[in-house]
Amino acid sequence: MKIDPTKPADLSAQIAAAIRDAIVSGALIVDERLPSEAELADQFNVSRPTVREALKRLAAQSLIRTQRGATGGAFVRRLSYEDAYSQQITTSTLLLSMNAVSFDTACEARYALERACAPLSAQRRSADHLATMRAEIFRQGQPGLTDEAFCASDVAFHRALVDGAGNPVLSYQLAGAVEAMQPLMNMITFSARSRTEIVALHDRIAGAIEARDATGAEAALRDLEVYTQELARDVMAERAARHG
């Protein structure tokens, strides 16, 4: 593991990247103890605080875990998909909000990915996935439900659809699409949408998944995408007119 002290990049970031690359390549394996801070400082010819900052970066990425005591130290962590979900959601949210991704681009990406899950979900969904989808549809139809709770239920419904595909890689990849893109889309469209229309579309999707009708599920998702895009255009046109 090496770094280039002449490069302008932060040394702690370089050290973290070097250790991360060693983990990814298999040079460092799961549960292996990393060299001590002093040993790493000597290896990279940096101060111990710089090494400590690098280890903090790796811990924040869930790549290492620390253990106290005589047999303690920093160890390579076995990263699970569940551990990585929150990072994926946070990263996707930041990318969408900070890079001014257009609504149409986010909407297109999110529904394209979700439609890709529909055939697998129709084939593999469990009774629990269907029960979650039906429970969220029922919840969405309650008259006293707040906009915030409706949005949360919306996310839970689509999360169940994605998880029904039974593929942890897809579930991980779509964590950002569903749980980051969808709340941002909901923020734009919630004032104009018809809950009745959305509940009806959700009911079509759930019915198709239950009947193992992949084509029907994809068609209902496409209709939901068109409806969402039309709402966004109406909202944005109204805002432009108000500020024109």
CSV table of C-alpha atoms in Angstrom, one decimal, residues 2-243:
chain,number,residue,atom,x,y,z
A,2,LYS,CA,1.5,3.3,-1.1
A,3,ILE,CA,0.6,7.0,-1.4
A,4,ASP,CA,2.1,9.9,-3.3
A,5,PRO,CA,3.0,12.7,-0.8
A,6,THR,CA,3.5,15.1,-3.7
A,7,LYS,CA,-0.1,14.9,-4.8
A,8,PRO,CA,-2.4,17.7,-3.6
A,9,ALA,CA,-5.0,15.3,-2.4
A,10,ASP,CA,-5.4,15.0,1.4
A,11,LEU,CA,-3.0,12.4,2.8
A,12,SER,CA,-5.6,10.8,5.0
A,13,ALA,CA,-7.8,10.4,1.9
A,14,GLN,CA,-5.0,8.8,0.0
A,15,ILE,CA,-4.3,6.4,2.9
A,16,ALA,CA,-8.0,5.5,3.2
A,17,ALA,CA,-8.1,4.8,-0.6
A,18,ALA,CA,-5.0,2.6,-0.4
A,19,ILE,CA,-6.4,0.5,2.4
A,20,ARG,CA,-9.8,0.4,0.7
A,21,ASP,CA,-8.2,-0.8,-2.5
A,22,ALA,CA,-6.3,-3.5,-0.5
A,23,ILE,CA,-9.7,-4.7,1.0
A,24,VAL,CA,-11.4,-4.7,-2.4
A,25,SER,CA,-8.5,-6.6,-4.1
A,26,GLY,CA,-8.4,-9.2,-1.3
A,27,ALA,CA,-5.0,-8.3,-0.1
A,28,LEU,CA,-6.7,-7.6,3.2
A,29,ILE,CA,-9.4,-10.1,4.1
A,30,VAL,CA,-12.5,-10.0,6.3
A,31,ASP,CA,-11.7,-9.9,10.0
A,32,GLU,CA,-8.0,-9.4,9.4
A,33,ARG,CA,-6.4,-7.0,11.8
A,34,LEU,CA,-4.9,-3.9,10.2
A,35,PRO,CA,-1.4,-2.8,11.3
A,36,SER,CA,-1.4,-0.5,14.3
A,37,GLU,CA,-1.6,3.3,14.0
A,38,ALA,CA,2.1,3.6,14.7
A,39,GLU,CA,2.9,0.9,12.1
A,40,LEU,CA,0.7,2.6,9.5
A,41,ALA,CA,2.3,5.9,10.3
A,42,ASP,CA,5.7,4.5,9.6
A,43,GLN,CA,4.5,2.6,6.5
A,44,PHE,CA,3.0,5.8,4.9
A,45,ASN,CA,5.6,8.2,6.5
A,46,VAL,CA,2.9,10.4,8.0
A,47,SER,CA,1.8,11.4,11.5
A,48,ARG,CA,-0.5,9.2,13.6
A,49,PRO,CA,-3.3,11.8,13.6
A,50,THR,CA,-3.3,11.5,9.8
A,51,VAL,CA,-3.6,7.8,10.0
A,52,ARG,CA,-6.3,8.2,12.6
A,53,GLU,CA,-8.3,10.4,10.2
A,54,ALA,CA,-7.9,7.8,7.4
A,55,LEU,CA,-9.3,5.1,9.7
A,56,LYS,CA,-12.2,7.3,10.6
A,57,ARG,CA,-13.0,7.6,6.9
A,58,LEU,CA,-12.9,3.8,6.5
A,59,ALA,CA,-15.1,3.3,9.5
A,60,ALA,CA,-17.6,5.8,8.1
A,61,GLN,CA,-17.7,3.7,5.0
A,62,SER,CA,-18.3,0.6,7.1
A,63,LEU,CA,-15.2,-1.0,5.7
A,64,ILE,CA,-13.5,-1.4,9.1
A,65,ARG,CA,-14.5,-1.9,12.7
A,66,THR,CA,-12.6,-1.1,15.8
A,67,GLN,CA,-12.2,-3.2,18.9
A,68,ARG,CA,-10.8,-2.1,22.3
A,69,GLY,CA,-8.6,-4.1,24.6
A,70,ALA,CA,-5.3,-6.0,24.4
A,71,THR,CA,-6.5,-7.9,21.4
A,72,GLY,CA,-8.1,-4.8,19.9
A,73,GLY,CA,-7.4,-2.6,16.9
A,74,ALA,CA,-8.9,-2.0,13.5
A,75,PHE,CA,-10.3,-5.0,11.6
A,76,VAL,CA,-11.7,-5.4,8.1
A,77,ARG,CA,-15.4,-5.5,8.4
A,78,ARG,CA,-17.8,-7.9,6.6
A,79,LEU,CA,-20.0,-5.4,4.8
A,80,SER,CA,-23.6,-6.4,4.3
A,81,TYR,CA,-26.1,-4.9,1.8
A,82,GLU,CA,-28.2,-3.8,4.8
A,83,ASP,CA,-25.2,-1.9,6.2
A,84,ALA,CA,-24.7,-0.2,2.8
A,85,TYR,CA,-28.3,0.9,2.3
A,86,SER,CA,-28.1,4.1,4.3
A,87,GLN,CA,-24.9,5.1,2.5
A,88,GLN,CA,-26.5,4.6,-0.8
A,89,ILE,CA,-29.5,6.6,0.1
A,90,THR,CA,-27.4,9.5,1.5
A,91,THR,CA,-25.1,9.6,-1.5
A,92,SER,CA,-28.0,9.5,-4.0
A,93,THR,CA,-29.9,12.2,-2.1
A,94,LEU,CA,-26.8,14.5,-2.1
A,95,LEU,CA,-26.1,13.8,-5.8
A,96,LEU,CA,-29.6,14.7,-6.8
A,97,SER,CA,-29.9,17.8,-4.6
A,98,MET,CA,-26.4,19.2,-5.1
A,99,ASN,CA,-26.0,18.5,-8.8
A,100,ALA,CA,-29.4,19.9,-9.9
A,101,VAL,CA,-30.5,16.7,-11.6
A,102,SER,CA,-33.7,17.5,-13.5
A,103,PHE,CA,-36.9,16.0,-12.4
A,104,ASP,CA,-37.4,14.2,-15.7
A,105,THR,CA,-34.0,12.6,-15.5
A,106,ALA,CA,-34.5,11.4,-12.0
A,107,CYS,CA,-38.0,10.2,-12.8
A,108,GLU,CA,-36.9,8.3,-15.9
A,109,ALA,CA,-34.0,6.6,-14.1
A,110,ARG,CA,-36.1,5.6,-11.1
A,111,TYR,CA,-39.0,4.1,-13.0
A,112,ALA,CA,-36.7,2.4,-15.6
A,113,LEU,CA,-34.9,0.6,-12.7
A,114,GLU,CA,-38.2,-0.3,-11.0
A,115,ARG,CA,-39.7,-1.7,-14.1
A,116,ALA,CA,-36.7,-3.9,-14.5
A,117,CYS,CA,-37.6,-5.4,-11.1
A,118,ALA,CA,-41.2,-6.0,-12.0
A,119,PRO,CA,-40.8,-9.4,-13.8
A,120,LEU,CA,-38.6,-10.8,-11.0
A,121,SER,CA,-41.0,-9.5,-8.3
A,122,ALA,CA,-44.0,-11.0,-10.2
A,123,GLN,CA,-42.1,-14.3,-10.2
A,124,ARG,CA,-40.6,-14.4,-6.8
A,125,ARG,CA,-42.6,-12.1,-4.4
A,126,SER,CA,-43.5,-13.6,-1.1
A,127,ALA,CA,-46.8,-13.4,0.9
A,128,ASP,CA,-45.0,-10.8,3.1
A,129,HIS,CA,-44.2,-8.6,0.2
A,130,LEU,CA,-47.7,-8.7,-1.0
A,131,ALA,CA,-49.1,-8.1,2.5
A,132,THR,CA,-46.8,-5.0,2.8
A,133,MET,CA,-48.0,-3.6,-0.5
A,134,ARG,CA,-51.6,-4.1,0.4
A,135,ALA,CA,-51.2,-2.7,3.9
A,136,GLU,CA,-49.6,0.5,2.4
A,137,ILE,CA,-52.4,0.8,-0.1
A,138,PHE,CA,-54.9,0.6,2.7
A,139,ARG,CA,-52.9,3.2,4.7
A,140,GLN,CA,-52.7,5.6,1.7
A,141,GLY,CA,-56.5,5.6,1.5
A,142,GLN,CA,-57.0,6.8,5.1
A,143,PRO,CA,-58.5,10.3,5.0
A,144,GLY,CA,-56.5,11.7,8.0
A,145,LEU,CA,-53.1,10.7,6.7
A,146,THR,CA,-50.6,13.6,6.5
A,147,ASP,CA,-48.6,14.3,3.4
A,148,GLU,CA,-45.5,13.2,5.2
A,149,ALA,CA,-47.0,9.9,6.2
A,150,PHE,CA,-48.4,9.4,2.7
A,151,CYS,CA,-44.9,9.9,1.2
A,152,ALA,CA,-43.4,7.5,3.7
A,153,SER,CA,-46.1,4.9,2.8
A,154,ASP,CA,-45.4,5.5,-0.9
A,155,VAL,CA,-41.7,4.7,-0.4
A,156,ALA,CA,-42.6,1.6,1.7
A,157,PHE,CA,-44.9,0.3,-1.1
A,158,HIS,CA,-42.3,0.6,-3.8
A,159,ARG,CA,-39.6,-0.8,-1.4
A,160,ALA,CA,-41.7,-3.9,-1.1
A,161,LEU,CA,-42.1,-4.2,-4.8
A,162,VAL,CA,-38.3,-3.9,-5.3
A,163,ASP,CA,-37.5,-6.3,-2.5
A,164,GLY,CA,-40.0,-8.8,-3.9
A,165,ALA,CA,-37.5,-9.4,-6.8
A,166,GLY,CA,-35.5,-11.4,-4.3
A,167,ASN,CA,-32.2,-9.9,-5.5
A,168,PRO,CA,-30.1,-8.1,-2.8
A,169,VAL,CA,-28.0,-6.4,-5.5
A,170,LEU,CA,-31.1,-4.9,-7.1
A,171,SER,CA,-32.5,-3.9,-3.7
A,172,TYR,CA,-29.2,-2.2,-2.8
A,173,GLN,CA,-29.0,-0.4,-6.2
A,174,LEU,CA,-32.6,0.8,-6.0
A,175,ALA,CA,-32.3,2.0,-2.4
A,176,GLY,CA,-31.1,5.3,-3.8
A,177,ALA,CA,-33.7,5.3,-6.6
A,178,VAL,CA,-36.7,4.6,-4.4
A,179,GLU,CA,-35.7,6.1,-1.0
A,180,ALA,CA,-33.8,9.1,-2.4
A,181,MET,CA,-35.4,10.0,-5.7
A,182,GLN,CA,-39.0,9.3,-4.7
A,183,PRO,CA,-39.1,11.6,-1.7
A,184,LEU,CA,-37.6,14.4,-3.8
A,185,MET,CA,-40.2,13.8,-6.5
A,186,ASN,CA,-42.9,13.7,-3.9
A,187,MET,CA,-41.8,17.1,-2.6
A,188,ILE,CA,-42.5,18.6,-6.0
A,189,THR,CA,-45.7,16.9,-6.9
A,190,PHE,CA,-47.5,16.3,-3.5
A,191,SER,CA,-49.6,19.5,-3.7
A,192,ALA,CA,-51.1,18.6,-7.1
A,193,ARG,CA,-51.5,14.9,-7.1
A,194,SER,CA,-54.6,12.9,-6.5
A,195,ARG,CA,-54.2,10.3,-3.8
A,196,THR,CA,-57.1,8.4,-5.3
A,197,GLU,CA,-55.3,8.2,-8.6
A,198,ILE,CA,-52.1,7.0,-7.0
A,199,VAL,CA,-53.9,4.5,-4.8
A,200,ALA,CA,-55.6,3.1,-7.9
A,201,LEU,CA,-52.3,2.8,-9.7
A,202,HIS,CA,-50.7,1.1,-6.7
A,203,ASP,CA,-53.6,-1.3,-6.6
A,204,ARG,CA,-53.0,-2.2,-10.3
A,205,ILE,CA,-49.3,-2.8,-9.6
A,206,ALA,CA,-50.0,-5.0,-6.5
A,207,GLY,CA,-52.7,-6.9,-8.4
A,208,ALA,CA,-50.4,-7.6,-11.3
A,209,ILE,CA,-47.6,-8.7,-9.0
A,210,GLU,CA,-50.0,-11.0,-7.1
A,211,ALA,CA,-51.2,-12.5,-10.4
A,212,ARG,CA,-47.6,-12.9,-11.5
A,213,ASP,CA,-48.4,-10.6,-14.4
A,214,ALA,CA,-45.1,-9.0,-15.2
A,215,THR,CA,-46.4,-7.2,-18.3
A,216,GLY,CA,-49.3,-5.7,-16.3
A,217,ALA,CA,-47.0,-4.6,-13.5
A,218,GLU,CA,-44.7,-2.9,-16.0
A,219,ALA,CA,-47.6,-1.2,-17.7
A,220,ALA,CA,-49.0,0.2,-14.4
A,221,LEU,CA,-45.5,1.4,-13.4
A,222,ARG,CA,-45.3,3.2,-16.8
A,223,ASP,CA,-48.7,4.8,-16.3
A,224,LEU,CA,-47.5,6.0,-12.8
A,225,GLU,CA,-44.4,7.4,-14.4
A,226,VAL,CA,-46.4,9.3,-17.0
A,227,TYR,CA,-48.8,10.6,-14.3
A,228,THR,CA,-45.9,11.7,-12.1
A,229,GLN,CA,-44.2,13.5,-15.0
A,230,GLU,CA,-47.4,15.3,-16.0
A,231,LEU,CA,-47.9,16.5,-12.4
A,232,ALA,CA,-44.4,17.8,-12.3
A,233,ARG,CA,-44.8,19.7,-15.5
A,234,ASP,CA,-48.1,21.3,-14.2
A,235,VAL,CA,-46.5,22.3,-10.9
A,236,MET,CA,-43.4,23.8,-12.6
A,237,ALA,CA,-45.5,25.7,-15.2
A,238,GLU,CA,-47.7,27.1,-12.4
A,239,ARG,CA,-44.6,28.2,-10.5
A,240,ALA,CA,-43.1,29.8,-13.6
A,241,ALA,CA,-46.4,31.7,-14.2
A,242,ARG,CA,-46.4,33.0,-10.6
A,243,HIS,CA,-42.8,34.2,-10.8
